[in-house]
mmCIF file of C-alpha atoms in Angstrom:
data_model
loop_
_atom_site.group_PDB
_atom_site.id
_atom_site.type_symbol
_atom_site.label_atom_id
_atom_site.label_comp_id
_atom_site.label_asym_id
_atom_site.label_seq_id
_atom_site.Cartn_x
_atom_site.Cartn_y
_atom_site.Cartn_z
ATOM 1 C CA MET A 1 184.514 -126.524 -200.475
ATOM 2 C CA PRO A 2 184.211 -125.517 -197.104
ATOM 3 C CA ALA A 3 182.358 -127.639 -194.676
ATOM 4 C CA ALA A 4 179.301 -126.568 -193.800
ATOM 5 C CA PRO A 5 179.009 -124.631 -190.219
ATOM 6 C CA ALA A 6 178.030 -127.113 -187.722
ATOM 7 C CA THR A 7 173.995 -126.613 -186.431
ATOM 8 C CA PRO A 8 172.580 -126.557 -182.612
ATOM 9 C CA ALA A 9 170.725 -130.026 -183.466
ATOM 10 C CA ASP A 10 174.127 -131.433 -184.784
ATOM 11 C CA SER A 11 175.911 -130.534 -181.403
ATOM 12 C CA ALA A 12 172.851 -131.596 -179.774
ATOM 13 C CA ALA A 13 173.329 -134.858 -181.305
ATOM 14 C CA GLU A 14 176.710 -135.074 -180.866
ATOM 15 C CA GLU A 15 176.434 -134.410 -176.910
ATOM 16 C CA LEU A 16 173.761 -137.285 -176.877
ATOM 17 C CA ALA A 17 176.258 -139.616 -178.660
ATOM 18 C CA ALA A 18 178.873 -138.626 -176.191
ATOM 19 C CA ALA A 19 176.665 -138.879 -172.762
ATOM 20 C CA ARG A 20 175.428 -142.405 -174.012
ATOM 21 C CA ALA A 21 178.735 -143.422 -174.662
ATOM 22 C CA ALA A 22 180.573 -141.945 -171.229
ATOM 23 C CA HIS A 23 177.290 -143.720 -169.017
ATOM 24 C CA THR A 24 176.497 -147.279 -168.257
ATOM 25 C CA LEU A 25 172.712 -147.997 -169.104
ATOM 26 C CA PRO A 26 172.180 -148.474 -165.458
ATOM 27 C CA GLN A 27 173.463 -144.970 -165.286
ATOM 28 C CA GLN A 28 170.934 -143.964 -167.701
ATOM 29 C CA LEU A 29 167.781 -145.250 -166.973
ATOM 30 C CA GLU A 30 168.563 -144.310 -163.029
ATOM 31 C CA ALA A 31 168.551 -140.584 -164.576
ATOM 32 C CA LEU A 32 165.661 -140.818 -166.795
ATOM 33 C CA LEU A 33 163.644 -142.852 -163.872
ATOM 34 C CA ILE A 34 164.600 -139.657 -161.749
ATOM 35 C CA VAL A 35 162.876 -136.830 -163.347
ATOM 36 C CA ALA A 36 159.986 -139.157 -164.671
ATOM 37 C CA ASP A 37 156.512 -137.852 -163.341
ATOM 38 C CA GLU A 38 155.081 -140.689 -164.428
ATOM 39 C CA PRO A 39 155.859 -144.367 -164.838
ATOM 40 C CA LEU A 40 158.181 -145.502 -168.210
ATOM 41 C CA SER A 41 157.731 -148.216 -169.890
ATOM 42 C CA ALA A 42 160.936 -150.831 -170.993
ATOM 43 C CA VAL A 43 160.125 -149.419 -174.694
ATOM 44 C CA ALA A 44 160.135 -145.932 -173.955
ATOM 45 C CA LEU A 45 163.448 -146.120 -172.088
ATOM 46 C CA ALA A 46 164.953 -148.221 -174.747
ATOM 47 C CA THR A 47 164.250 -145.570 -177.224
ATOM 48 C CA ALA A 48 165.512 -142.655 -174.703
ATOM 49 C CA THR A 49 168.680 -144.950 -174.058
ATOM 50 C CA ASP A 50 169.109 -146.610 -177.576
ATOM 51 C CA HIS A 51 169.291 -150.294 -176.100
ATOM 52 C CA PRO A 52 167.151 -153.384 -177.478
ATOM 53 C CA VAL A 53 164.325 -153.929 -174.795
ATOM 54 C CA ARG A 54 165.327 -156.720 -173.614
ATOM 55 C CA GLU A 55 168.716 -155.001 -172.157
ATOM 56 C CA VAL A 56 166.533 -152.711 -170.609
ATOM 57 C CA ARG A 57 164.593 -154.821 -168.601
ATOM 58 C CA ALA A 58 167.490 -156.560 -167.770
ATOM 59 C CA ALA A 59 168.812 -153.588 -166.367
ATOM 60 C CA LEU A 60 165.523 -153.036 -164.401
ATOM 61 C CA THR A 61 165.818 -155.897 -162.921
ATOM 62 C CA ALA A 62 169.261 -155.766 -161.484
ATOM 63 C CA LEU A 63 168.366 -152.253 -160.174
ATOM 64 C CA ALA A 64 165.605 -153.403 -158.651
ATOM 65 C CA ALA A 65 167.591 -156.233 -156.822
ATOM 66 C CA ALA A 66 170.926 -154.153 -155.774
ATOM 67 C CA TYR A 67 167.904 -151.420 -153.969
ATOM 68 C CA ASP A 68 166.240 -154.108 -152.121
ATOM 69 C CA GLY A 69 169.412 -155.499 -150.586
ATOM 70 C CA ASP A 70 170.366 -158.504 -149.578
ATOM 71 C CA ASP A 71 168.196 -157.465 -146.352
ATOM 72 C CA ALA A 72 166.690 -154.520 -144.693
ATOM 73 C CA ALA A 73 169.549 -153.333 -143.245
ATOM 74 C CA THR A 74 171.315 -153.135 -146.750
ATOM 75 C CA ALA A 75 168.145 -152.065 -148.803
ATOM 76 C CA ARG A 76 167.626 -148.517 -149.910
ATOM 77 C CA GLY A 77 165.337 -145.804 -148.625
ATOM 78 C CA PHE A 78 163.762 -146.291 -152.184
ATOM 79 C CA GLU A 79 162.794 -148.898 -154.874
ATOM 80 C CA LEU A 80 162.130 -148.955 -158.184
ATOM 81 C CA ARG A 81 157.965 -151.107 -159.183
ATOM 82 C CA GLU A 82 156.482 -151.663 -162.303
ATOM 83 C CA VAL A 83 153.363 -150.032 -162.085
ATOM 84 C CA GLY A 84 151.223 -150.155 -164.983
ATOM 85 C CA GLY A 85 153.035 -151.122 -167.320
ATOM 86 C CA GLY A 86 155.912 -148.749 -166.615
ATOM 87 C CA TYR A 87 158.998 -148.321 -164.062
ATOM 88 C CA ARG A 88 159.169 -145.513 -161.318
ATOM 89 C CA PHE A 89 161.030 -144.999 -158.344
ATOM 90 C CA TYR A 90 159.167 -144.791 -154.899
ATOM 91 C CA VAL A 91 160.063 -144.411 -151.189
ATOM 92 C CA ARG A 92 160.521 -147.602 -148.984
ATOM 93 C CA GLU A 93 157.161 -148.846 -147.977
ATOM 94 C CA SER A 94 158.607 -149.230 -144.030
ATOM 95 C CA LEU A 95 160.091 -145.403 -144.171
ATOM 96 C CA ASP A 96 156.414 -143.668 -145.527
ATOM 97 C CA PRO A 97 155.952 -142.293 -141.503
ATOM 98 C CA ILE A 98 159.412 -140.728 -141.186
ATOM 99 C CA VAL A 99 159.087 -138.965 -144.626
ATOM 100 C CA ALA A 100 154.987 -138.163 -143.902
ATOM 101 C CA ASP A 101 156.667 -136.546 -140.237
ATOM 102 C CA PHE A 102 159.494 -134.350 -142.496
ATOM 103 C CA VAL A 103 156.525 -133.463 -145.026
ATOM 104 C CA HIS A 104 153.899 -132.482 -142.253
ATOM 105 C CA GLN A 105 156.875 -130.430 -140.409
ATOM 106 C CA GLN A 106 158.188 -128.719 -143.563
ATOM 107 C CA THR A 107 154.962 -127.883 -145.211
ATOM 108 C CA PRO A 108 153.328 -124.388 -145.271
ATOM 109 C CA ALA A 109 149.792 -124.940 -143.265
ATOM 110 C CA LYS A 110 148.269 -123.123 -146.308
ATOM 111 C CA LEU A 111 147.644 -123.834 -150.577
ATOM 112 C CA SER A 112 148.689 -121.349 -152.662
ATOM 113 C CA GLN A 113 145.702 -120.098 -155.130
ATOM 114 C CA ALA A 114 147.054 -122.683 -157.624
ATOM 115 C CA ALA A 115 147.175 -125.633 -155.572
ATOM 116 C CA LEU A 116 143.726 -125.149 -154.345
ATOM 117 C CA GLU A 117 142.081 -125.034 -158.002
ATOM 118 C CA THR A 118 143.592 -128.006 -158.581
ATOM 119 C CA LEU A 119 142.874 -129.816 -156.046
ATOM 120 C CA ALA A 120 139.275 -128.506 -156.740
ATOM 121 C CA VAL A 121 139.674 -130.079 -160.462
ATOM 122 C CA ILE A 122 140.738 -133.375 -158.971
ATOM 123 C CA ALA A 123 137.885 -133.541 -156.226
ATOM 124 C CA TYR A 124 135.141 -133.239 -159.152
ATOM 125 C CA ARG A 125 136.388 -135.233 -162.073
ATOM 126 C CA GLN A 126 138.342 -137.988 -160.307
ATOM 127 C CA PRO A 127 139.845 -140.240 -161.018
ATOM 128 C CA ILE A 128 141.810 -137.873 -163.508
ATOM 129 C CA ALA A 129 145.063 -138.178 -164.952
ATOM 130 C CA ARG A 130 147.415 -135.176 -164.927
ATOM 131 C CA GLY A 131 147.128 -134.461 -168.574
ATOM 132 C CA ALA A 132 143.455 -133.786 -167.958
ATOM 133 C CA ILE A 133 144.064 -131.304 -165.181
ATOM 134 C CA ALA A 134 146.518 -129.661 -167.011
ATOM 135 C CA SER A 135 144.108 -129.091 -170.249
ATOM 136 C CA ILE A 136 141.365 -127.720 -167.681
ATOM 137 C CA ARG A 137 143.772 -125.075 -165.938
ATOM 138 C CA ALA A 138 145.299 -124.305 -169.028
ATOM 139 C CA VAL A 139 148.687 -124.622 -167.179
ATOM 140 C CA ASN A 140 151.576 -127.004 -166.294
ATOM 141 C CA VAL A 141 150.621 -128.634 -162.828
ATOM 142 C CA ASP A 142 153.290 -131.175 -162.447
ATOM 143 C CA SER A 143 154.691 -129.290 -159.516
ATOM 144 C CA VAL A 144 151.309 -128.650 -157.765
ATOM 145 C CA VAL A 145 150.368 -132.106 -158.214
ATOM 146 C CA ARG A 146 153.280 -132.747 -156.526
ATOM 147 C CA THR A 147 152.685 -130.477 -153.806
ATOM 148 C CA LEU A 148 149.016 -132.187 -153.340
ATOM 149 C CA LEU A 149 150.563 -135.645 -153.242
ATOM 150 C CA ALA A 150 153.408 -134.949 -150.579
ATOM 151 C CA ARG A 151 150.443 -132.945 -148.715
ATOM 152 C CA GLY A 152 148.506 -136.111 -148.573
ATOM 153 C CA LEU A 153 145.479 -135.000 -149.762
ATOM 154 C CA ILE A 154 145.611 -136.325 -153.553
ATOM 155 C CA THR A 155 146.162 -140.039 -153.702
ATOM 156 C CA GLU A 156 147.246 -142.079 -156.861
ATOM 157 C CA VAL A 157 144.259 -144.293 -157.735
ATOM 158 C CA GLY A 158 144.993 -146.295 -160.770
ATOM 159 C CA HIS A 159 145.873 -145.892 -164.719
ATOM 160 C CA ASP A 160 144.173 -145.181 -167.725
ATOM 161 C CA PRO A 161 143.609 -148.579 -169.433
ATOM 162 C CA GLU A 162 144.394 -146.881 -172.623
ATOM 163 C CA THR A 163 147.435 -144.246 -171.769
ATOM 164 C CA THR A 164 148.611 -146.042 -168.654
ATOM 165 C CA ALA A 165 148.676 -142.761 -167.651
ATOM 166 C CA THR A 166 148.331 -142.092 -162.887
ATOM 167 C CA LEU A 167 145.158 -141.301 -162.344
ATOM 168 C CA TYR A 168 144.223 -139.323 -159.532
ATOM 169 C CA GLY A 169 141.887 -138.958 -156.521
ATOM 170 C CA THR A 170 141.297 -137.152 -153.471
ATOM 171 C CA SER A 171 142.663 -138.855 -150.219
ATOM 172 C CA GLU A 172 140.914 -139.932 -146.605
ATOM 173 C CA ALA A 173 142.946 -136.881 -145.178
ATOM 174 C CA LEU A 174 141.170 -134.665 -147.234
ATOM 175 C CA LEU A 175 137.703 -135.532 -146.707
ATOM 176 C CA GLY A 176 138.457 -135.293 -143.297
ATOM 177 C CA TYR A 177 139.501 -132.172 -143.128
ATOM 178 C CA LEU A 178 136.694 -131.095 -145.240
ATOM 179 C CA GLY A 179 134.292 -133.317 -142.447
ATOM 180 C CA ILE A 180 132.632 -134.916 -144.605
ATOM 181 C CA GLY A 181 132.264 -139.242 -145.341
ATOM 182 C CA ASP A 182 132.600 -139.656 -149.124
ATOM 183 C CA ILE A 183 133.096 -137.557 -152.299
ATOM 184 C CA SER A 184 129.063 -137.714 -153.312
ATOM 185 C CA GLU A 185 128.870 -134.990 -150.562
ATOM 186 C CA LEU A 186 130.909 -132.450 -152.103
ATOM 187 C CA PRO A 187 128.510 -129.123 -152.857
ATOM 188 C CA PRO A 188 127.454 -129.111 -156.460
ATOM 189 C CA ILE A 189 130.187 -126.768 -158.427
ATOM 190 C CA ALA A 190 127.979 -125.172 -160.758
ATOM 191 C CA PRO A 191 126.056 -122.385 -159.155
ATOM 192 C CA LEU A 192 129.583 -121.026 -158.129
ATOM 193 C CA LEU A 193 130.819 -120.391 -161.310
ATOM 194 C CA ASP A 194 129.961 -117.618 -163.650
ATOM 195 C CA ASP A 195 130.542 -119.954 -166.604
ATOM 196 C CA PRO A 196 131.143 -122.862 -165.843
ATOM 197 C CA LEU A 197 133.247 -125.438 -168.039
ATOM 198 C CA GLU A 198 131.213 -128.344 -169.677
ATOM 199 C CA GLY A 199 131.735 -131.586 -167.601
ATOM 200 C CA PHE A 200 132.947 -129.950 -164.777
ATOM 201 C CA THR A 201 130.786 -131.383 -162.431
ATOM 202 C CA HIS A 202 131.508 -134.722 -160.197
ATOM 203 C CA GLU A 203 131.121 -137.575 -162.048
ATOM 204 C CA SER A 204 127.824 -138.890 -159.553
ATOM 205 C CA GLN A 205 125.634 -135.772 -160.017
#
């Protein structure tokens, strides 16, 4: 009896097994952390790499130490931090002025309509997670949120205690651009909407 033809699922499983076998655990962790939009827990990373959690934690500790180097001269330009129960790459703090200057020079002055709408959601519903923003706008907002972060208009203000998702809020820079001292000074949004979304008002109102 002839063997059944391989299915797409079989091929994907074989490719996954081959990739895991061909790369070390640190290499796999680096690949996952680079593409992550939110901090990844050791459990999630262990599941993705098919390694025990204790091995993943040990590898993450070793990676963080390697990135820090022996001194400032050998440290990498990024670092691996554990934040809110998860791991994520961050620009090394001492390099923030260089990154800020680059972003200021490279980023166009005007924001897209999508960025403005996302910024409004964050301003009136902060602190808010990326998933909640996407739910309100009914579109994927990953790239827009990254743009707003790069422009310094929003900032990470904490993590949801239940999901550990990053929470976003407006930055001091945005308040300065708007000429206000606090988010409580934002105008009521309901009168500006033809069909106001339920709950789409500032928490202080």
